[in-house]
Tab-separated table of C-alpha atoms in Angstrom:
chain	number	residue	atom	x	y	z
R	29	MET	CA	38.258	-48.873	-23.099
R	30	ILE	CA	34.679	-47.637	-23.210
R	31	THR	CA	34.989	-46.552	-26.827
R	32	GLU	CA	36.144	-50.040	-27.810
R	33	ASP	CA	33.072	-51.527	-26.163
R	34	ALA	CA	30.932	-48.966	-27.986
R	35	ARG	CA	32.562	-49.907	-31.314
R	36	ALA	CA	31.726	-53.558	-30.616
R	37	LEU	CA	28.103	-52.638	-29.985
R	38	LEU	CA	27.877	-50.619	-33.201
R	39	GLU	CA	29.302	-53.542	-35.170
R	40	THR	CA	26.229	-55.654	-34.286
R	41	GLY	CA	24.036	-53.601	-36.626
R	42	PRO	CA	22.043	-50.359	-36.557
R	43	VAL	CA	21.781	-49.289	-32.886
R	44	CYS	CA	19.987	-46.111	-31.775
R	45	ASP	CA	21.538	-43.766	-29.235
R	46	SER	CA	19.410	-45.064	-26.347
R	47	CYS	CA	20.327	-48.694	-26.971
R	48	LEU	CA	23.989	-47.765	-27.481
R	49	GLY	CA	24.101	-45.842	-24.217
R	50	ARG	CA	22.138	-48.319	-22.095
R	51	PRO	CA	25.050	-50.733	-21.398
R	52	PHE	CA	26.921	-47.717	-19.949
R	53	ALA	CA	24.040	-46.498	-17.753
R	54	GLU	CA	26.225	-46.599	-14.662
R	55	ARG	CA	28.700	-44.144	-16.171
R	56	SER	CA	28.463	-40.374	-15.622
R	57	PHE	CA	25.463	-39.614	-13.411
R	58	GLY	CA	22.995	-37.058	-14.780
R	59	LEU	CA	22.953	-38.201	-18.420
R	60	THR	CA	20.213	-40.065	-20.218
R	61	ASN	CA	21.155	-43.219	-22.086
R	62	ALA	CA	20.432	-41.439	-25.350
R	63	GLU	CA	22.917	-38.710	-24.359
R	64	ARG	CA	25.523	-41.338	-23.458
R	65	GLY	CA	24.999	-43.110	-26.769
R	66	ARG	CA	25.221	-39.913	-28.788
R	67	ALA	CA	28.394	-38.887	-26.939
R	68	LEU	CA	30.022	-42.248	-27.662
R	69	ARG	CA	28.972	-42.174	-31.298
R	70	THR	CA	30.361	-38.623	-31.600
R	71	THR	CA	33.664	-39.622	-29.962
R	72	ILE	CA	34.122	-42.572	-32.324
R	73	ALA	CA	33.355	-40.426	-35.377
R	74	MET	CA	35.946	-37.878	-34.259
R	75	GLU	CA	38.570	-40.530	-33.506
R	76	ASP	CA	38.034	-42.051	-36.957
R	77	ASP	CA	37.683	-38.659	-38.661
R	78	ALA	CA	34.492	-40.095	-40.149
R	79	ASP	CA	31.117	-38.616	-40.989
R	80	PHE	CA	28.677	-38.579	-38.081
R	81	GLU	CA	25.880	-40.984	-39.031
R	82	PRO	CA	23.404	-41.706	-36.215
R	83	ASP	CA	21.027	-44.678	-36.345
R	84	GLU	CA	17.419	-43.679	-35.844
R	85	PRO	CA	15.167	-45.709	-33.498
R	86	ALA	CA	13.096	-46.844	-36.489
R	87	ASP	CA	16.204	-48.605	-37.860
R	88	CYS	CA	17.442	-50.001	-34.518
R	89	TRP	CA	17.535	-53.807	-34.483
R	90	VAL	CA	17.521	-53.855	-30.666
R	91	CYS	CA	14.474	-51.803	-29.636
R	92	GLU	CA	12.771	-51.940	-33.056
R	93	GLY	CA	11.760	-48.295	-32.674
R	94	TYR	CA	10.335	-48.341	-29.140
R	95	SER	CA	13.059	-46.033	-27.777
R	96	GLY	CA	11.684	-43.231	-29.903
R	97	THR	CA	8.134	-43.573	-28.582
R	98	VAL	CA	8.604	-42.529	-24.944
R	99	ASP	CA	7.230	-39.018	-25.524
R	100	ALA	CA	4.101	-40.394	-27.177
R	101	ILE	CA	3.700	-43.036	-24.462
R	102	ALA	CA	3.944	-40.359	-21.775
R	103	GLU	CA	1.230	-38.299	-23.486
R	104	THR	CA	-1.045	-41.336	-23.546
R	105	VAL	CA	-0.383	-42.067	-19.876
R	106	VAL	CA	-1.196	-38.463	-18.942
R	107	ASP	CA	-4.445	-38.677	-20.954
R	108	ALA	CA	-5.340	-41.932	-19.163
R	109	LEU	CA	-4.802	-40.235	-15.791
R	110	GLU	CA	-6.880	-37.172	-16.670
R	111	ASP	CA	-9.820	-38.097	-14.424
R	112	ALA	CA	-7.695	-39.436	-11.556
R	113	ASP	CA	-6.901	-37.454	-8.423
R	114	PHE	CA	-3.333	-38.275	-7.398
R	115	ALA	CA	-0.208	-36.798	-5.866
R	116	THR	CA	2.143	-39.734	-6.474
R	117	TYR	CA	2.544	-42.136	-9.378
R	118	GLN	CA	4.615	-44.974	-10.760
R	119	VAL	CA	5.048	-46.202	-14.337
R	120	GLY	CA	5.622	-49.836	-15.217
R	121	SER	CA	5.821	-51.630	-18.531
R	122	ARG	CA	5.422	-54.953	-20.268
R	123	VAL	CA	8.146	-55.404	-22.868
R	124	PRO	CA	7.784	-57.763	-25.844
R	125	PRO	CA	9.942	-60.867	-25.274
R	126	LEU	CA	11.725	-60.328	-28.599
R	127	VAL	CA	12.925	-56.866	-27.543
R	128	GLU	CA	14.145	-58.215	-24.191
R	129	GLU	CA	15.988	-60.949	-26.093
R	130	ASN	CA	17.521	-58.384	-28.464
R	131	ASP	CA	18.700	-56.347	-25.474
R	132	ARG	CA	20.480	-59.434	-24.113
R	133	LEU	CA	21.941	-60.406	-27.478
R	134	LEU	CA	23.333	-56.877	-27.979
R	135	ARG	CA	25.606	-57.327	-24.975
R	136	GLU	CA	26.419	-60.935	-25.813
R	137	ASP	CA	27.396	-60.161	-29.405
R	138	ALA	CA	29.635	-57.310	-28.208
R	139	GLY	CA	31.333	-59.523	-25.602
R	140	LEU	CA	29.878	-57.618	-22.616
R	141	GLU	CA	28.430	-58.996	-19.405
R	142	PRO	CA	24.703	-59.802	-19.871
R	143	ASP	CA	23.549	-57.537	-17.053
R	144	VAL	CA	25.879	-54.583	-17.589
R	145	GLY	CA	24.187	-51.163	-17.529
R	146	GLU	CA	20.428	-51.323	-17.197
R	147	SER	CA	17.605	-53.182	-18.880
R	148	PHE	CA	15.403	-51.783	-21.629
R	149	LYS	CA	12.372	-52.176	-19.359
R	150	ARG	CA	13.898	-50.083	-16.610
R	151	GLU	CA	14.853	-47.347	-19.061
R	152	VAL	CA	11.327	-47.170	-20.484
R	153	ASN	CA	9.827	-46.955	-16.994
R	154	ARG	CA	12.160	-44.140	-15.992
R	155	GLU	CA	11.983	-42.102	-19.192
R	156	VAL	CA	8.200	-42.315	-19.454
R	157	GLY	CA	7.856	-41.778	-15.729
R	158	ARG	CA	9.865	-38.570	-15.542
R	159	ARG	CA	7.885	-37.127	-18.431
R	160	VAL	CA	4.608	-38.006	-16.719
R	161	GLY	CA	5.797	-36.336	-13.518
R	162	ALA	CA	6.819	-33.184	-15.367
R	163	LYS	CA	3.508	-32.975	-17.215
R	164	THR	CA	1.311	-33.609	-14.158
R	165	GLY	CA	3.340	-31.874	-11.453
R	166	THR	CA	3.288	-35.012	-9.274
R	167	ASP	CA	5.977	-37.103	-7.601
R	168	VAL	CA	7.111	-40.631	-8.352
R	169	ASP	CA	6.659	-43.149	-5.529
R	170	PHE	CA	8.149	-46.613	-5.935
R	171	ASP	CA	6.632	-48.012	-2.735
R	172	ARG	CA	2.953	-47.063	-2.620
R	173	PRO	CA	1.895	-44.620	-5.351
R	174	ASP	CA	-1.631	-43.255	-5.630
R	175	VAL	CA	-1.752	-44.465	-9.240
R	176	LEU	CA	0.163	-47.047	-11.225
R	177	ALA	CA	0.233	-46.871	-15.027
R	178	ILE	CA	1.282	-50.057	-16.858
R	179	VAL	CA	2.310	-49.659	-20.497
R	180	ASP	CA	1.993	-52.717	-22.750
R	181	LEU	CA	4.478	-52.102	-25.564
R	182	ALA	CA	3.129	-55.041	-27.527
R	183	ALA	CA	-0.239	-53.262	-27.806
R	184	PHE	CA	1.027	-50.872	-30.488
R	185	ASP	CA	3.318	-50.844	-33.518
R	186	PRO	CA	6.375	-48.706	-32.689
R	187	LEU	CA	6.964	-47.692	-36.322
R	188	GLU	CA	3.383	-46.477	-36.651
R	189	ALA	CA	3.741	-44.627	-33.337
R	190	LEU	CA	6.921	-42.923	-34.590
R	191	GLU	CA	5.123	-41.790	-37.711
R	192	SER	CA	1.949	-40.581	-35.983
R	193	GLU	CA	3.685	-39.417	-32.786
R	194	SER	CA	0.881	-41.047	-30.809
R	195	VAL	CA	0.165	-44.290	-28.964
R	196	THR	CA	-3.241	-45.903	-28.599
R	197	GLY	CA	-4.886	-45.618	-25.183
R	198	HIS	CA	-5.386	-49.392	-25.197
R	199	ALA	CA	-1.683	-49.730	-24.435
R	200	VAL	CA	-2.047	-48.124	-20.994
R	201	ASP	CA	-3.714	-49.729	-17.991
R	202	VAL	CA	-4.239	-47.430	-14.998
R	203	GLN	CA	-4.489	-48.874	-11.497
R	204	LEU	CA	-5.898	-46.607	-8.797
R	205	ASN	CA	-4.547	-47.725	-5.446
R	206	PRO	CA	-6.809	-47.531	-2.382
R	207	ALA	CA	-7.210	-44.410	-0.265
R	208	PHE	CA	-7.738	-44.452	3.496
R	209	VAL	CA	-9.737	-42.433	6.001
R	210	TYR	CA	-9.007	-42.825	9.708
R	211	GLY	CA	-11.303	-41.911	12.579
R	212	ARG	CA	-12.960	-43.074	15.778
R	213	TYR	CA	-16.530	-44.223	16.134
R	214	ARG	CA	-18.954	-44.248	19.019
R	215	LYS	CA	-21.776	-46.787	19.054
R	216	LEU	CA	-24.512	-45.213	21.146
R	217	GLU	CA	-27.091	-47.983	20.866
R	218	ARG	CA	-26.865	-51.690	21.605
R	219	ASP	CA	-27.392	-54.500	19.097
R	220	ILE	CA	-25.395	-52.833	16.339
R	221	PRO	CA	-22.442	-54.879	15.039
R	222	GLN	CA	-19.250	-53.221	13.896
R	223	THR	CA	-19.352	-54.721	10.404
R	224	GLU	CA	-22.217	-55.961	8.272
R	225	TRP	CA	-23.423	-59.384	9.386
R	226	PRO	CA	-24.944	-61.493	6.592
R	227	CYS	CA	-27.721	-63.874	7.580
R	228	ARG	CA	-26.312	-67.277	8.429
R	229	GLU	CA	-29.375	-69.067	7.055
R	230	CYS	CA	-29.631	-67.524	3.584
R	231	GLY	CA	-25.996	-66.476	3.223
R	232	GLY	CA	-26.995	-62.854	2.721
R	233	SER	CA	-29.284	-63.477	-0.250
R	234	GLY	CA	-32.480	-62.654	1.672
R	235	THR	CA	-34.255	-65.587	0.046
R	236	GLN	CA	-34.884	-69.255	0.712
R	237	LEU	CA	-36.255	-72.111	-1.329
R	238	SER	CA	-39.703	-73.545	-0.648
R	239	ASP	CA	-42.112	-75.842	-2.455
R	240	ASP	CA	-43.403	-72.783	-4.277
R	241	GLY	CA	-39.965	-71.536	-5.291
R	242	GLU	CA	-37.989	-68.665	-3.769
R	243	GLU	CA	-39.452	-66.657	-0.928
R	244	PRO	CA	-38.109	-64.199	1.673
R	245	CYS	CA	-35.847	-65.769	4.293
R	246	ASP	CA	-37.748	-66.416	7.545
R	247	TYR	CA	-34.636	-65.923	9.656
R	248	CYS	CA	-33.717	-62.406	8.494
R	249	GLY	CA	-37.074	-61.302	7.141
R	250	GLY	CA	-35.666	-61.023	3.643
R	251	SER	CA	-33.066	-58.355	4.477
R	252	GLY	CA	-30.094	-60.700	4.084
R	253	TYR	CA	-28.600	-59.419	7.361
R	254	MET	CA	-28.735	-60.523	10.981
R	255	TYR	CA	-29.020	-56.886	12.095
R	256	ASP	CA	-30.677	-53.908	10.459
R	257	THR	CA	-27.451	-51.920	10.264
R	258	SER	CA	-23.813	-51.806	11.411
R	259	VAL	CA	-21.125	-49.216	12.011
R	260	GLU	CA	-19.646	-50.187	8.656
R	261	GLN	CA	-22.945	-49.689	6.839
R	262	VAL	CA	-23.335	-46.268	8.449
R	263	VAL	CA	-19.821	-45.060	7.602
R	264	ARG	CA	-18.846	-46.780	4.370
R	265	PRO	CA	-21.329	-45.332	1.816
R	266	HIS	CA	-20.523	-41.722	2.702
R	267	VAL	CA	-16.756	-42.177	2.485
R	268	VAL	CA	-16.921	-44.206	-0.734
R	269	ASP	CA	-19.224	-41.638	-2.345
R	270	ALA	CA	-17.050	-38.712	-1.245
R	271	MET	CA	-14.038	-40.371	-2.867
R	272	ASP	CA	-15.988	-41.578	-5.907
R	273	GLY	CA	-14.682	-45.075	-5.267
R	274	ASP	CA	-15.979	-48.496	-6.247
R	275	GLU	CA	-16.231	-50.106	-2.822
R	276	GLY	CA	-14.966	-49.835	0.730
R	277	THR	CA	-13.640	-52.074	3.487
R	278	PHE	CA	-13.936	-51.315	7.191
R	279	HIS	CA	-10.970	-52.063	9.494
R	280	GLY	CA	-11.460	-51.666	13.246
R	281	ALA	CA	-9.050	-51.722	16.182
R	282	GLY	CA	-10.688	-54.821	17.582
R	283	ARG	CA	-14.435	-54.884	18.129
R	284	GLU	CA	-16.922	-54.756	20.953
R	285	ASP	CA	-19.753	-57.252	21.401
R	286	VAL	CA	-22.903	-56.551	19.436
R	287	ASP	CA	-24.814	-55.836	22.654
R	288	ALA	CA	-22.117	-53.470	23.997
R	289	ARG	CA	-21.988	-49.731	23.437
R	290	MET	CA	-18.786	-47.921	22.416
R	291	LEU	CA	-18.730	-44.548	24.206
R	292	GLU	CA	-16.581	-41.508	25.078
R	293	GLU	CA	-13.407	-41.367	22.922
R	294	GLY	CA	-14.560	-44.141	20.621
R	295	ARG	CA	-12.768	-46.950	18.797
R	296	PRO	CA	-10.171	-46.327	16.049
R	297	PHE	CA	-11.033	-47.471	12.545
R	298	VAL	CA	-9.889	-47.074	8.949
R	299	LEU	CA	-12.185	-47.086	5.928
R	300	GLU	CA	-10.300	-48.338	2.868
R	301	VAL	CA	-11.727	-47.099	-0.428
R	302	LYS	CA	-10.974	-49.108	-3.565
R	303	ARG	CA	-10.234	-47.320	-6.856
R	304	PRO	CA	-10.971	-43.771	-5.653
R	305	LYS	CA	-11.162	-40.989	-8.218
R	306	ILE	CA	-11.034	-38.345	-5.459
R	307	ARG	CA	-8.399	-38.665	-2.741
R	308	ASP	CA	-8.891	-35.541	-0.646
R	309	PRO	CA	-12.494	-35.166	0.558
R	310	ASP	CA	-13.114	-32.730	3.396
R	311	PRO	CA	-13.045	-34.784	6.631
R	312	LYS	CA	-15.210	-32.335	8.600
R	313	THR	CA	-17.933	-32.415	5.941
R	314	LEU	CA	-17.803	-36.215	5.976
R	315	GLU	CA	-18.220	-36.254	9.744
R	316	ARG	CA	-21.296	-34.065	9.567
R	317	GLU	CA	-22.880	-36.179	6.831
R	318	ILE	CA	-22.229	-39.488	8.581
R	319	ASN	CA	-23.437	-38.286	11.973
R	320	ALA	CA	-26.566	-36.707	10.528
R	321	ALA	CA	-27.460	-39.868	8.613
R	322	ALA	CA	-26.841	-42.117	11.655
R	323	GLU	CA	-29.497	-40.215	13.644
R	324	GLY	CA	-27.822	-40.746	17.001
R	325	SER	CA	-27.109	-44.477	16.740
R	326	VAL	CA	-23.480	-44.051	15.653
R	327	GLU	CA	-21.104	-41.079	15.721
R	328	VAL	CA	-17.686	-40.573	14.160
R	329	GLU	CA	-15.046	-37.982	14.943
R	330	GLY	CA	-11.443	-37.126	14.189
R	331	LEU	CA	-11.656	-38.167	10.537
R	332	ARG	CA	-8.363	-37.705	8.702
R	333	LEU	CA	-6.811	-38.805	5.426
R	334	ALA	CA	-4.396	-41.597	6.262
R	335	THR	CA	-1.617	-43.671	4.733
R	336	TYR	CA	-2.044	-47.351	3.932
R	337	GLU	CA	0.201	-48.192	6.914
R	338	MET	CA	-2.606	-47.020	9.185
R	339	VAL	CA	-4.592	-50.159	8.352
R	340	GLU	CA	-1.930	-52.387	9.849
R	341	ARG	CA	-1.529	-50.024	12.800
R	342	VAL	CA	-5.235	-50.093	13.605
R	343	LYS	CA	-5.352	-53.882	13.346
R	344	GLU	CA	-2.047	-54.728	15.051
R	345	HIS	CA	-1.245	-51.887	17.479
R	346	ASP	CA	-1.259	-53.075	21.101
R	347	ALA	CA	-4.128	-51.366	22.903
R	348	SER	CA	-5.802	-51.456	26.285
R	349	LYS	CA	-9.533	-51.007	26.886
R	350	ARG	CA	-11.706	-49.468	29.587
R	351	TYR	CA	-15.129	-50.926	30.410
R	352	ARG	CA	-18.191	-50.414	32.562
R	353	ALA	CA	-20.400	-53.420	33.292
R	354	ASP	CA	-23.736	-53.941	35.033
R	355	VAL	CA	-23.546	-57.245	36.881
R	356	GLU	CA	-26.176	-59.500	38.452
R	357	PHE	CA	-25.318	-62.149	41.058
R	358	ALA	CA	-27.284	-65.347	41.592
R	359	GLU	CA	-27.024	-64.916	45.381
R	360	PRO	CA	-26.627	-61.881	47.667
R	361	VAL	CA	-23.027	-60.640	47.917
R	362	ASP	CA	-21.471	-59.085	51.013
R	363	GLU	CA	-19.942	-55.664	50.338
R	364	ALA	CA	-16.663	-56.534	52.075
R	365	ASP	CA	-16.355	-59.747	50.026
R	366	PHE	CA	-17.119	-57.787	46.851
R	367	GLU	CA	-14.415	-55.217	47.561
R	368	ALA	CA	-11.927	-57.945	48.495
R	369	ALA	CA	-12.592	-59.785	45.231
R	370	LEU	CA	-12.034	-56.625	43.198
R	371	GLU	CA	-8.822	-55.911	45.072
R	372	GLU	CA	-7.577	-59.429	44.357
R	373	LEU	CA	-8.323	-59.045	40.634
R	374	THR	CA	-6.543	-55.681	40.373
R	375	GLY	CA	-3.196	-56.131	38.662
R	376	THR	CA	-3.595	-59.871	38.238
R	377	THR	CA	-2.990	-61.900	35.066
R	378	VAL	CA	-5.883	-64.210	34.291
R	379	GLN	CA	-5.914	-67.409	32.267
R	380	GLN	CA	-8.756	-67.487	29.760
R	381	ASP	CA	-9.741	-70.417	27.579
R	382	THR	CA	-11.608	-69.391	24.443
R	383	PRO	CA	-15.138	-68.502	25.663
R	384	GLN	CA	-17.922	-70.903	24.912
R	385	ARG	CA	-19.898	-68.139	23.208
R	386	VAL	CA	-17.244	-67.698	20.492
R	387	ASP	CA	-15.556	-71.108	20.354
R	388	HIS	CA	-17.465	-71.960	17.165
R	389	ARG	CA	-15.487	-69.313	15.248
R	390	ARG	CA	-12.213	-68.996	17.183
R	391	ALA	CA	-9.390	-71.415	17.958
R	392	ASP	CA	-9.539	-73.131	21.329
R	393	LEU	CA	-6.598	-71.477	23.083
R	394	THR	CA	-5.621	-70.424	26.568
R	395	ARG	CA	-4.758	-66.731	26.692
R	396	GLU	CA	-3.094	-64.700	29.447
R	397	ARG	CA	-4.445	-61.188	29.903
R	398	THR	CA	-3.773	-58.612	32.608
R	399	VAL	CA	-6.411	-56.713	34.561
R	400	TYR	CA	-4.694	-53.367	35.112
R	401	ASP	CA	-7.336	-51.956	37.427
R	402	ILE	CA	-10.853	-52.835	38.536
R	403	ASP	CA	-13.310	-51.231	40.969
R	404	GLY	CA	-17.033	-50.912	41.474
R	405	GLU	CA	-19.993	-50.565	43.824
R	406	LEU	CA	-22.877	-52.751	44.874
R	407	ALA	CA	-26.223	-51.248	43.882
R	408	SER	CA	-27.944	-54.011	45.864
R	409	PRO	CA	-26.850	-57.354	47.315
R	410	THR	CA	-27.399	-58.959	43.884
R	411	GLU	CA	-26.488	-56.034	41.577
R	412	ALA	CA	-23.260	-54.149	40.971
R	413	GLU	CA	-21.538	-51.740	38.652
R	414	VAL	CA	-17.987	-52.771	37.766
R	415	ARG	CA	-15.402	-50.594	36.018
R	416	LEU	CA	-12.141	-51.977	34.746
R	417	HIS	CA	-9.072	-51.236	32.642
R	418	GLY	CA	-7.646	-54.289	30.956
R	419	GLU	CA	-5.127	-55.517	28.414
R	420	GLY	CA	-6.331	-55.818	24.845
R	421	GLY	CA	-8.008	-59.153	24.176
R	422	LEU	CA	-9.331	-59.555	27.726
R	423	TYR	CA	-12.748	-61.236	27.699
R	424	VAL	CA	-14.615	-59.038	30.166
R	425	LYS	CA	-17.861	-60.988	30.392
R	426	GLU	CA	-15.917	-64.137	31.220
R	427	LEU	CA	-13.766	-62.283	33.768
R	428	ILE	CA	-17.034	-61.610	35.564
R	429	SER	CA	-18.852	-64.932	35.024
R	430	SER	CA	-15.867	-67.363	34.961
R	431	ASP	CA	-17.459	-69.092	31.909
R	432	ASP	CA	-17.889	-72.339	33.834
R	433	GLY	CA	-14.339	-72.123	35.136
R	434	ARG	CA	-12.735	-71.367	31.777
R	435	THR	CA	-11.442	-68.037	33.153
R	436	GLU	CA	-9.305	-68.125	36.302
R	437	PRO	CA	-9.475	-66.156	38.497
R	438	SER	CA	-12.855	-64.503	37.990
R	439	LEU	CA	-15.248	-62.357	39.985
R	440	ALA	CA	-17.818	-65.158	40.136
R	441	GLY	CA	-15.194	-67.636	41.265
R	442	LEU	CA	-13.855	-65.404	44.012
R	443	LEU	CA	-17.380	-64.652	45.294
R	444	GLU	CA	-18.457	-68.289	44.898
R	445	THR	CA	-21.702	-67.374	43.147
R	446	ASP	CA	-22.849	-67.137	39.565
R	447	ALA	CA	-22.428	-63.689	38.016
R	448	GLU	CA	-23.642	-62.321	34.697
R	449	VAL	CA	-22.944	-59.110	32.776
R	450	THR	CA	-26.321	-57.630	31.886
R	451	ALA	CA	-24.999	-54.516	30.150
R	452	LEU	CA	-21.516	-53.634	28.919
R	453	ASP	CA	-20.049	-50.340	27.742
R	454	VAL	CA	-16.569	-49.709	26.341
R	455	PHE	CA	-15.198	-46.315	27.341
R	456	GLY	CA	-11.737	-46.237	25.850
R	457	VAL	CA	-9.425	-47.929	23.342
R	458	GLU	CA	-5.898	-46.564	23.667
R	459	GLY	CA	-2.435	-47.656	22.588
R	460	GLU	CA	-0.461	-49.434	25.292
R	461	GLU	CA	2.762	-47.435	24.875
R	462	GLU	CA	1.903	-44.748	22.307
R	463	PRO	CA	-1.316	-43.423	20.767
R	464	PHE	CA	-2.767	-44.696	17.516
R	465	GLU	CA	-2.689	-41.175	16.083
R	466	LEU	CA	0.900	-40.346	15.120
R	467	GLU	CA	1.350	-37.702	12.419
R	468	GLU	CA	3.497	-39.968	10.267
R	469	TYR	CA	0.366	-41.998	9.497
R	470	PHE	CA	-1.626	-39.065	8.110
R	471	LEU	CA	-1.652	-37.297	4.755
R	472	ASP	CA	-3.480	-34.143	5.794
R	473	GLU	CA	-2.574	-31.408	8.244
R	474	PRO	CA	-3.482	-31.752	11.943
R	475	ARG	CA	-6.931	-30.413	12.729
R	476	ASP	CA	-7.097	-27.525	15.169
R	477	ASP	CA	-10.872	-27.138	15.398
R	478	GLY	CA	-11.125	-29.077	18.649
R	479	GLU	CA	-13.140	-31.842	16.982
R	480	ALA	CA	-10.383	-34.242	16.021
R	481	ALA	CA	-9.354	-37.119	18.216
R	482	ALA	CA	-5.885	-37.184	16.719
R	483	THR	CA	-2.972	-36.229	18.962
R	484	ASP	CA	-0.058	-34.238	17.568
R	485	VAL	CA	3.251	-35.955	18.178
């Protein structure tokens, strides 16, 4: 009988309503543990025709008063979140080991299973959490909340908190989870890397040691970078500032070579902002600011507020790419032979060993990649323009040059002459089976101004 179990719990010593009701948390949906405990205490008093004498939290040997502090804790959490911009939250707690031990002993002394009902920690999280939600008008999210508030119960005296009806702010630690902005970028000039590229000689410090002490690095001219700017350095400051964050990380859907342009529809990217205080900047305003500051070297479009899952999608989603390459041949090429070579490459799967130009930073593997389509024209017997659509991860320069036979087949190999890509442009980066831009990955409404690259699905 439930009342017999409740009597056994009450015989262990003074037990407040919350601690009395917690072992029966799975009974009667819609009640708080305090309501369950009070109902049981009332039932026992009526059965015994005894005076109703509740035990206050301050006298409870189990929680030592903490059960009566949830209102004050919630107020402190709300105060700690005052400057944060959030739509979802989660509350966690650190419970003193002695209270956790008391919660276990309560069940043991009453002859109950040690895990019956719910734990004290879970009750605190829920009771504080629902109060925070009611006070802030936001929703709880147990998977990926905008903010996480951790309450350290050991940081305050529960009896003092009961008396003052307040809890020190030192007991609450607020974690602002990252926010994400998705978009596509175009790189309109060559020799701009996607992400910042620290100098390999000075490690990004911009200085080197000499007999006279430190002096500017000869290799980078003291800038600390191999290149003056990058797509990341163009985009990141504006997004981080707009969200009042601490720092940002750039995630791209692959990357083009430093000397290649990224044109037309652009390449998908996500800018991850750490510890943002603002989560809903205006994407169109951001676009204008970034594009104006880039002065024609880089452009972004289709900016939207995204979920954290978009980072993985941008980095892992299977995508194909479209390219245009200017090619030079070491010897004159016959037009019929050129067209025959392109026809043979169309639809073929090539074997590519890791190119020599990147083998210092990538594993030496043999990769299979498909050339979906390839065509082109000879501008002269030794010059051509080649356009191709290939599987993601296809090394285009090596498809043309053969990389000393490390790519088979190749245009150079089929024409039996050396070939070199002198200029490369990327024209499209698109999902193989579905677009990058599915609405489930966005937090804002679809844009209808004709500027966004996102596709409604």
